[in-house]
Short mmCIF file of C-alpha atoms in Angstrom, two decimals:
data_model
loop_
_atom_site.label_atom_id
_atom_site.label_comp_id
_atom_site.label_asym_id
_atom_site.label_seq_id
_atom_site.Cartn_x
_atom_site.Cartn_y
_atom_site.Cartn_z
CA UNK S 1 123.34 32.24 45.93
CA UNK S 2 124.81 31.49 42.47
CA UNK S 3 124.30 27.29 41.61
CA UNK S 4 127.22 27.29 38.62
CA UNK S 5 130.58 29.14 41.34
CA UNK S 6 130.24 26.24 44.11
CA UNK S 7 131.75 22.58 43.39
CA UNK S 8 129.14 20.08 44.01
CA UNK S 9 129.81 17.97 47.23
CA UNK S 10 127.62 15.21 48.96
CA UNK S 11 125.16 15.95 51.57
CA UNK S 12 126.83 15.62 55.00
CA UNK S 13 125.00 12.77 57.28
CA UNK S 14 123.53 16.28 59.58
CA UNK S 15 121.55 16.92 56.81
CA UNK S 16 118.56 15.04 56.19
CA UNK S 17 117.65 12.87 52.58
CA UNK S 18 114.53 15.02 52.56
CA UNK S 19 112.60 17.58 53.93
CA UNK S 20 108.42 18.27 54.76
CA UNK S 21 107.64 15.07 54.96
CA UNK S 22 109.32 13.47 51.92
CA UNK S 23 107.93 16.35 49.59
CA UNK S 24 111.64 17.24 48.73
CA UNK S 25 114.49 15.34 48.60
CA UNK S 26 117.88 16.65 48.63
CA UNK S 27 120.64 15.90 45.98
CA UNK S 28 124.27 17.57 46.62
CA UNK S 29 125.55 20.77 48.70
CA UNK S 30 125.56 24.32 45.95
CA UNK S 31 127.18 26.47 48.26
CA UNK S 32 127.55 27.99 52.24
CA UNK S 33 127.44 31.49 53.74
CA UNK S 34 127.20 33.35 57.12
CA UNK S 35 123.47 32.05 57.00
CA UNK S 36 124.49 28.78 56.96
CA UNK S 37 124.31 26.15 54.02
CA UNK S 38 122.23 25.57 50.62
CA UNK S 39 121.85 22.57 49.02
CA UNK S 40 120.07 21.81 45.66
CA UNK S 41 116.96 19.42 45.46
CA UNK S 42 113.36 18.57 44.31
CA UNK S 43 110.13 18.05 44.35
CA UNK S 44 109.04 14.40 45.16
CA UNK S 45 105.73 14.89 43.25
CA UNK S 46 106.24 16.82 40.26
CA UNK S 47 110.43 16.35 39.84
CA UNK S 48 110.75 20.50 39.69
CA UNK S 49 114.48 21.81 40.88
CA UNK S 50 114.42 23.25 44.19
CA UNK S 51 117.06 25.21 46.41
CA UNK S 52 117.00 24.08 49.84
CA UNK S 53 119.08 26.40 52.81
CA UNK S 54 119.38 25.20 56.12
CA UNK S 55 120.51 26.80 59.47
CA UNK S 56 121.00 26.02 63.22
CA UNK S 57 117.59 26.18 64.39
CA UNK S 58 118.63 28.69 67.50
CA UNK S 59 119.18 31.16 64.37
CA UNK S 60 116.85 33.44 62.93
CA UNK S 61 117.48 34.53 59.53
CA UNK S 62 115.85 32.44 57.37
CA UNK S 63 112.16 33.27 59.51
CA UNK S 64 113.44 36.91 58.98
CA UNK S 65 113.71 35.97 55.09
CA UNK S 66 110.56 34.02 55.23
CA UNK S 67 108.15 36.79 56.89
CA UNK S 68 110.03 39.31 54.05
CA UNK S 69 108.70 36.62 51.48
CA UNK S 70 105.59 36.26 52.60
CA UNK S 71 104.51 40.27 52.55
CA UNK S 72 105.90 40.04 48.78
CA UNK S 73 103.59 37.27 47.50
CA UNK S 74 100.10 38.31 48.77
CA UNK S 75 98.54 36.23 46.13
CA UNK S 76 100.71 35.09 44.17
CA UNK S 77 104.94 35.74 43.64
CA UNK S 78 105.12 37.92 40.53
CA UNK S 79 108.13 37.43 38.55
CA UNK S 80 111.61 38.76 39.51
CA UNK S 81 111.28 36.73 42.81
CA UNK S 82 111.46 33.08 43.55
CA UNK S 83 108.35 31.11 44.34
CA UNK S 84 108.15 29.89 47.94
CA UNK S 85 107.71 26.55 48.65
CA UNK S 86 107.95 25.52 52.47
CA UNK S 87 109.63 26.74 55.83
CA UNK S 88 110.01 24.71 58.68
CA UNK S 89 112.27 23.13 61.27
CA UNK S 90 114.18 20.02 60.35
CA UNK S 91 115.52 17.99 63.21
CA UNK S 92 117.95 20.79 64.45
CA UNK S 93 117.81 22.98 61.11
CA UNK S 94 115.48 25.69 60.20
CA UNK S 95 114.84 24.61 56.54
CA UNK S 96 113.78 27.22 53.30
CA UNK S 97 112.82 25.42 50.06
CA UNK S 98 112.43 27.90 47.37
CA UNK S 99 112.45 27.89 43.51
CA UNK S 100 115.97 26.84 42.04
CA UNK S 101 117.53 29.80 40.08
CA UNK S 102 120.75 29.83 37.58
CA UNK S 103 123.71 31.74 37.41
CA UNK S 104 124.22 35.27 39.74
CA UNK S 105 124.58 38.01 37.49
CA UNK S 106 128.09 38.72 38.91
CA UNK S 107 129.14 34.59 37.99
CA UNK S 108 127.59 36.02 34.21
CA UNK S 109 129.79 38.69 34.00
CA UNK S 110 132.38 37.43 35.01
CA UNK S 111 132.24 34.90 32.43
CA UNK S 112 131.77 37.82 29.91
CA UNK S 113 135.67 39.19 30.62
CA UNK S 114 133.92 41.87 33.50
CA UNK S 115 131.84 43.70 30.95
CA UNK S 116 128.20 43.82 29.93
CA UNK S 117 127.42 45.77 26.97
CA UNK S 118 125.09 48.64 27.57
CA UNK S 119 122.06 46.83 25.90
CA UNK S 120 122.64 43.85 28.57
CA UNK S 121 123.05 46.73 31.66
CA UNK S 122 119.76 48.25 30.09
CA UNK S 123 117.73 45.12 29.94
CA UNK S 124 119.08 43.81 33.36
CA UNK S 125 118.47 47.26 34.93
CA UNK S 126 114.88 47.46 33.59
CA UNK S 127 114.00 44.34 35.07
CA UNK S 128 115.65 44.95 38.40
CA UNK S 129 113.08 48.32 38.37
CA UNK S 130 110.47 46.42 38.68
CA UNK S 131 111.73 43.96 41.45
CA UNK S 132 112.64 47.15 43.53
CA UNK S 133 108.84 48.87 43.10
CA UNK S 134 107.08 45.61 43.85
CA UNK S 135 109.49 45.35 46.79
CA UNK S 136 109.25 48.84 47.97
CA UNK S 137 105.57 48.68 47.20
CA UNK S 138 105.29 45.98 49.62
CA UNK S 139 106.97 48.53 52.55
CA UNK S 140 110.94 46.85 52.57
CA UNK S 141 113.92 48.12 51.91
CA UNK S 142 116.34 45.39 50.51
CA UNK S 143 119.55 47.03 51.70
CA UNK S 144 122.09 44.82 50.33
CA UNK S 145 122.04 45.16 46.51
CA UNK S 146 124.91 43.63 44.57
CA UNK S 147 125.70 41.12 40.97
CA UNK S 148 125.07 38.48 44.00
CA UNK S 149 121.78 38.92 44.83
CA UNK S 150 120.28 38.87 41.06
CA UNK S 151 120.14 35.62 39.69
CA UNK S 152 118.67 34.12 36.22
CA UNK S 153 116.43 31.65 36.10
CA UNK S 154 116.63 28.39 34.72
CA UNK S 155 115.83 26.64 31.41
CA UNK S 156 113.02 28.90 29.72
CA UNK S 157 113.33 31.49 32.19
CA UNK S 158 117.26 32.21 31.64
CA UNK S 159 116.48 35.52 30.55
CA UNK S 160 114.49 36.27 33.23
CA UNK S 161 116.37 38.26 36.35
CA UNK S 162 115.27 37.55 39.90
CA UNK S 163 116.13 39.42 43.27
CA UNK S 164 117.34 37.21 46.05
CA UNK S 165 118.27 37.42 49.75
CA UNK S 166 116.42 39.37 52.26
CA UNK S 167 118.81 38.46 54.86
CA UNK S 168 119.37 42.52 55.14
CA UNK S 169 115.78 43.56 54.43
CA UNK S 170 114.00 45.61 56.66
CA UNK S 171 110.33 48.34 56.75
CA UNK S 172 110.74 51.44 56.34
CA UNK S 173 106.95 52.50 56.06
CA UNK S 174 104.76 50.91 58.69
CA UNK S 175 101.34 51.89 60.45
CA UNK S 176 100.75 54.19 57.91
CA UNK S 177 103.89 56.78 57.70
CA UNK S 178 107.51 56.25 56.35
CA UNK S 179 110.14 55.24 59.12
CA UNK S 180 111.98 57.87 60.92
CA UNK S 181 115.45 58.72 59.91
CA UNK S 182 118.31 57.59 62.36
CA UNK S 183 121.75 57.67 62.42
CA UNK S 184 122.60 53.87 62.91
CA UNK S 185 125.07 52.13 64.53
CA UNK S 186 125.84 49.26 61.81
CA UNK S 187 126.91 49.38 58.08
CA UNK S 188 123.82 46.93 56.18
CA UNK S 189 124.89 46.28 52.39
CA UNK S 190 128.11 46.03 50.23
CA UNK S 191 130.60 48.88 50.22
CA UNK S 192 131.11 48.26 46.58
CA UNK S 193 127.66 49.44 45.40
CA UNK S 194 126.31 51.01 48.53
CA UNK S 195 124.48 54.41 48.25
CA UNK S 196 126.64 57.45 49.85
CA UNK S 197 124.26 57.50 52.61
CA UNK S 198 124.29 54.00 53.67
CA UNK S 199 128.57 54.66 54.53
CA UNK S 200 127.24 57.46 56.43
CA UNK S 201 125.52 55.12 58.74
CA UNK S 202 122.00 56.58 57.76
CA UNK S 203 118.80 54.84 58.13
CA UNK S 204 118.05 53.56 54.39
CA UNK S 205 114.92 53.56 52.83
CA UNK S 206 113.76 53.01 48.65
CA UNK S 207 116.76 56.17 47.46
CA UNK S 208 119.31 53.57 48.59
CA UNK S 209 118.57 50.43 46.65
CA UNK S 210 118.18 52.46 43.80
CA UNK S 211 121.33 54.27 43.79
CA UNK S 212 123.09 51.08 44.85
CA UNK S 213 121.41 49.70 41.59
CA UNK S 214 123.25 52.35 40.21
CA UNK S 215 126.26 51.77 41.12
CA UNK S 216 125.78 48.05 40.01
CA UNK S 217 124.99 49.14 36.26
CA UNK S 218 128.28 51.45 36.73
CA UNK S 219 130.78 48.12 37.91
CA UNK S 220 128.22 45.97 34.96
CA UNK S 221 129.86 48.77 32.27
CA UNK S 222 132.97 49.81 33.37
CA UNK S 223 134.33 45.94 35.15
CA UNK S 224 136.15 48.53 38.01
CA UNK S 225 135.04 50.95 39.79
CA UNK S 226 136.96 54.15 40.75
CA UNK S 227 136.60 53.45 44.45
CA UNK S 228 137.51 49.36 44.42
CA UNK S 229 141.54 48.63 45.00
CA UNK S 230 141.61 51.90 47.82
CA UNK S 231 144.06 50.77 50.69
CA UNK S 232 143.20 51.37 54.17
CA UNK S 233 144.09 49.92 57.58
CA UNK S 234 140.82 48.89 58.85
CA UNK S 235 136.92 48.73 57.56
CA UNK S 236 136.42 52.15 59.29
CA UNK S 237 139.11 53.82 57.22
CA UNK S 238 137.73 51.91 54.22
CA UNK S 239 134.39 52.92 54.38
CA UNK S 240 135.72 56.46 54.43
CA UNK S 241 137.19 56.43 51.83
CA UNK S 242 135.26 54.79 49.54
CA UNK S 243 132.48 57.46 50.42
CA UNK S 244 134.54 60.04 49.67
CA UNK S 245 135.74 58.51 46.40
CA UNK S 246 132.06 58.33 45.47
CA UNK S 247 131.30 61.93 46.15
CA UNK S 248 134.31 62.87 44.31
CA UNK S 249 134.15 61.05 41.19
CA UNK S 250 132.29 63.60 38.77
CA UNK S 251 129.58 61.81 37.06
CA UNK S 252 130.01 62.87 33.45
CA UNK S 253 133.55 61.31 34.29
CA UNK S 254 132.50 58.01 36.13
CA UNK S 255 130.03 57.54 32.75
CA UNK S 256 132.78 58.76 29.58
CA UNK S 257 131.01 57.58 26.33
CA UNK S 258 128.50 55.14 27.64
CA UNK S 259 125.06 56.21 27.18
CA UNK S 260 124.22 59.60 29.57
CA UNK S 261 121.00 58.15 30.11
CA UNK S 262 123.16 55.42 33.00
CA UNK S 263 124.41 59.20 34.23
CA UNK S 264 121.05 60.32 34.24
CA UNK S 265 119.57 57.45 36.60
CA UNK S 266 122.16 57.97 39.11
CA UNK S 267 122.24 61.52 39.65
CA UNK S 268 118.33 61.63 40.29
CA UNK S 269 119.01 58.32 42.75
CA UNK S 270 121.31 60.72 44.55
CA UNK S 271 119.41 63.61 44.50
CA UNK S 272 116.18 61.70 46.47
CA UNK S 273 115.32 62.27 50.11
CA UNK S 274 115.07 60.14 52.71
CA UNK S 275 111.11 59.89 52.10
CA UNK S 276 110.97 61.08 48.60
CA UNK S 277 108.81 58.57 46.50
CA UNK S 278 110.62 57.49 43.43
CA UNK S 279 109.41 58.30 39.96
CA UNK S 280 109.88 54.31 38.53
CA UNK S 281 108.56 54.87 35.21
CA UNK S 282 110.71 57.57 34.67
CA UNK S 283 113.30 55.64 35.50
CA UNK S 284 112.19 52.34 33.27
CA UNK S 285 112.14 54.99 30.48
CA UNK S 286 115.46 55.98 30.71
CA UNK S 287 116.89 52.51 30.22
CA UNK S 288 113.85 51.98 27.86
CA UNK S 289 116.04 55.16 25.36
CA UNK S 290 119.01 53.04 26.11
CA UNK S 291 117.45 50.20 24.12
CA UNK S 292 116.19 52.45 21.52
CA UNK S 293 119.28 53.79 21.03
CA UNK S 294 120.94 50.65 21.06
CA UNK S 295 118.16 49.06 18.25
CA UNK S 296 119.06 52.20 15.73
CA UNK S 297 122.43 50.88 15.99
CA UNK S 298 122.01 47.54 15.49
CA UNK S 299 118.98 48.29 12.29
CA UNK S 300 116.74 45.90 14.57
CA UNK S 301 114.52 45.90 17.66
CA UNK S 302 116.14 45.15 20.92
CA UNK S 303 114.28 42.06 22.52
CA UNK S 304 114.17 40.96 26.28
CA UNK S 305 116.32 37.60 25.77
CA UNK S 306 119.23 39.97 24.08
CA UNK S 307 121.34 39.68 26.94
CA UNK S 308 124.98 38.46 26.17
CA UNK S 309 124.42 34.91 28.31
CA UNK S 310 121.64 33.47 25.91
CA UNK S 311 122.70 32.15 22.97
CA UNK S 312 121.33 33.06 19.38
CA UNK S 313 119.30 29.95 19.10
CA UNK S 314 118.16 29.84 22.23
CA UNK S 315 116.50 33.00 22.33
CA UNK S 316 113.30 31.95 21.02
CA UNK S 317 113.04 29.43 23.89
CA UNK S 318 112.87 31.90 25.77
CA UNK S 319 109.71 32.35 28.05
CA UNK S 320 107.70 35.96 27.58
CA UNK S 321 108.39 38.55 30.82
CA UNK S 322 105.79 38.49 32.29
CA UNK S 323 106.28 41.50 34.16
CA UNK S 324 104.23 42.84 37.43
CA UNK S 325 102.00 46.34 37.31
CA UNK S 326 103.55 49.40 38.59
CA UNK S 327 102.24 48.70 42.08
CA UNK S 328 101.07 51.55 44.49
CA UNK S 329 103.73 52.57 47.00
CA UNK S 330 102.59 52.84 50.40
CA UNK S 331 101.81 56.76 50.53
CA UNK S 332 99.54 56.24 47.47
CA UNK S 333 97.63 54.30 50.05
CA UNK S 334 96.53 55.78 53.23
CA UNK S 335 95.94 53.49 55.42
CA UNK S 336 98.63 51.19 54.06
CA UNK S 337 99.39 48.61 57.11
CA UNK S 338 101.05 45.27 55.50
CA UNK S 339 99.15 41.94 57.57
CA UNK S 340 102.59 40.01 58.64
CA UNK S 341 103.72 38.68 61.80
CA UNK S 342 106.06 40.00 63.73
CA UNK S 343 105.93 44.15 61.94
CA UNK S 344 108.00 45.74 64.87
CA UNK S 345 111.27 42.87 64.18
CA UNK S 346 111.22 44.26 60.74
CA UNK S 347 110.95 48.30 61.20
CA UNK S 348 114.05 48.23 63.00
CA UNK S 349 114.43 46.37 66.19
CA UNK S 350 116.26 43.71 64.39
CA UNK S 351 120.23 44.59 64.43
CA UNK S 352 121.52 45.42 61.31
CA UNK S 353 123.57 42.33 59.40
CA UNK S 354 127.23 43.87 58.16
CA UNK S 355 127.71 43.25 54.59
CA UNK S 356 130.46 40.25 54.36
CA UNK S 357 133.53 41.89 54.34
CA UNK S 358 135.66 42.89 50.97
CA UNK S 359 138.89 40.81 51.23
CA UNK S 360 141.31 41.53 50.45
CA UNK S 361 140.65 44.59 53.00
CA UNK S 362 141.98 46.54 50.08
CA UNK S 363 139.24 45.65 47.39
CA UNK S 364 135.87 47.61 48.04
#
């Protein structure tokens, strides 16, 4: 959840002035969703910002969130996700307290008229890479990617890009094999940017997120996509008719004179199967020739912190990436079984979350 699009607003009395015992006290309210409500706040003993989210304790999302979390930081949380600080219940809350981020990247680009330059898309869709391996590495599917759901970080780590929500998340390799394919009964993600297959109610596994990412880089470039504004009566017809706007809409067309390298990336995304492991360096090096591209241009080399939201002097503030290894996805393994509570919830018995609605019905 973005900290800079909500209005501050005082803690309702519900609420309590602190959670865990005292070790973090709450300031003022950032923000709500279907989830329930996120307040920003910090740590008694060393003063560090912290997000705190709270819902009804007869809810389960946040443990959902919490045992996704937990498979992702074996040791320790690499970068690209935010550190995890304490889950519990609260008086009649379930309560998350997790590493306070910045801006979403769709509050950035908004603020940058709707368009990223392709160096920005590059850089942001480099680092998002690596968030998606370690996170299919780990087994889970995030199934909801959108400008939402990537946030900066804050202070020395504005340049840094971080994946957020696993609300939607979900296995799709467990006990040693990938998940079967299904035809599912619920829509999980964001019509906007979801893959083809995901609005034809198949079972989504790593192909997905990265062809949503696609999609992402495309509305990052472009500011509208040829498939947002479509009327329809209801979210079935929608849905339709996004899909088939999607299919439709040539490639070399949907790219025109950015870099073919963006066109590139999405046509393999689309060309994956359902348990087809994902060639990520390949992919890195195709935004990588972006970037070189874009530093002949320019008569300079293309650092991480050029991204259009840090300013000049502020670059060299900047904290190094400190990016995580290509990490072994779970056929590289044999005998890859993840140790986490509560396995068969996240291979599929949980339902399936709809993505909020786009409203005006009309916007996808």
């Amino acid at each position: 959840m973005t900290t800079s699009s909500w209005r501050s607003q005082s803690a309702p009395t519900s609420v309590p002035k602190s959670v865990a015992k005292g070790s973090f006290e709450i300031s003022h309210k950032l923000g709500e969703g279907c989830f329930g409500e996120v307040y920003s706040g910090k740590c008694s003993r060393t003063g560090s910002s912290v997000a705190i989210k709270f819902e009804s304790s007869s809810k389960s999302d946040l443990q959902h969130e919490v045992s996704i979390i937990k498979m992702l930081s074996q040791s320790k949380m690499p970068q690209g996700f935010a550190q995890f600080h304490h889950f519990g219940r609260e008086g009649k809350f379930n309560c998350l307290v997790m590493e306070r981020l910045g801006s979403s990247l769709m509050d950035l680009h908004k603020a940058a008229n709707d368009r990223f330059t392709a160096r920005t898309v590059a850089l942001i869709g480099r680092q998002a890479l690596y968030c998606l391996e370690h996170l299919h590495s780990c087994g889970i599917v995030h199934r909801d990617i959108k400008p939402e759901n990537f946030m900066c970080g804050i202070g020395s780590k504005a340049s840094h890009v971080y994946l957020i929500d696993f609300g939607m998340a979900a296995k799709y390799h467990a006990n040693g094999k990938h998940t079967p394919f299904q035809q599912v009964t619920g829509f999980s993600g964001n019509l906007r940017y979801a893959s083809i297959n995901a609005h034809r109610l198949h079972s989504q596994s790593r192909r997905d997120d990265l062809e949503a990412l696609g999609h992402m880089m495309y509305f990052f470039l472009l500011g509208r996509l040829p498939w947002s504004g479509l009327p329809a009566k209801n979210w079935r017809e929608q849905n339709r008719k996004v899909m088939e706007k999607k299919e439709n809409t040539p490639l070399v067309e949907l790219n025109g004179s950015h870099p073919q390298q963006f066109r590139d990336y999405l046509a393999y995304c689309r060309s994956l199967g359902f348990t087809s492991r994902p060639d990520y360096a390949m992919l890195k090096g195709l935004f990588s020739r972006v970037l070189e591209q874009q530093a002949k241009e320019l008569g300079r080399q293309i650092e991480d912190p050029d991204l259009e939201w840090i300013k000049a002097e502020d670059k060299s503030k900047c904290a190094p990436l400190q990016l995580p290894a290509p990490g072994r996805q779970p056929e590289d393994a044999p005998a890859f079984v993840p140790r986490v509570r509560g396995l068969a919830r996240l291979c599929g018995s949980r339902p399936a979350r709809v993505g909020e609605p786009d409203l005006p019905l009309a916007i996808a």
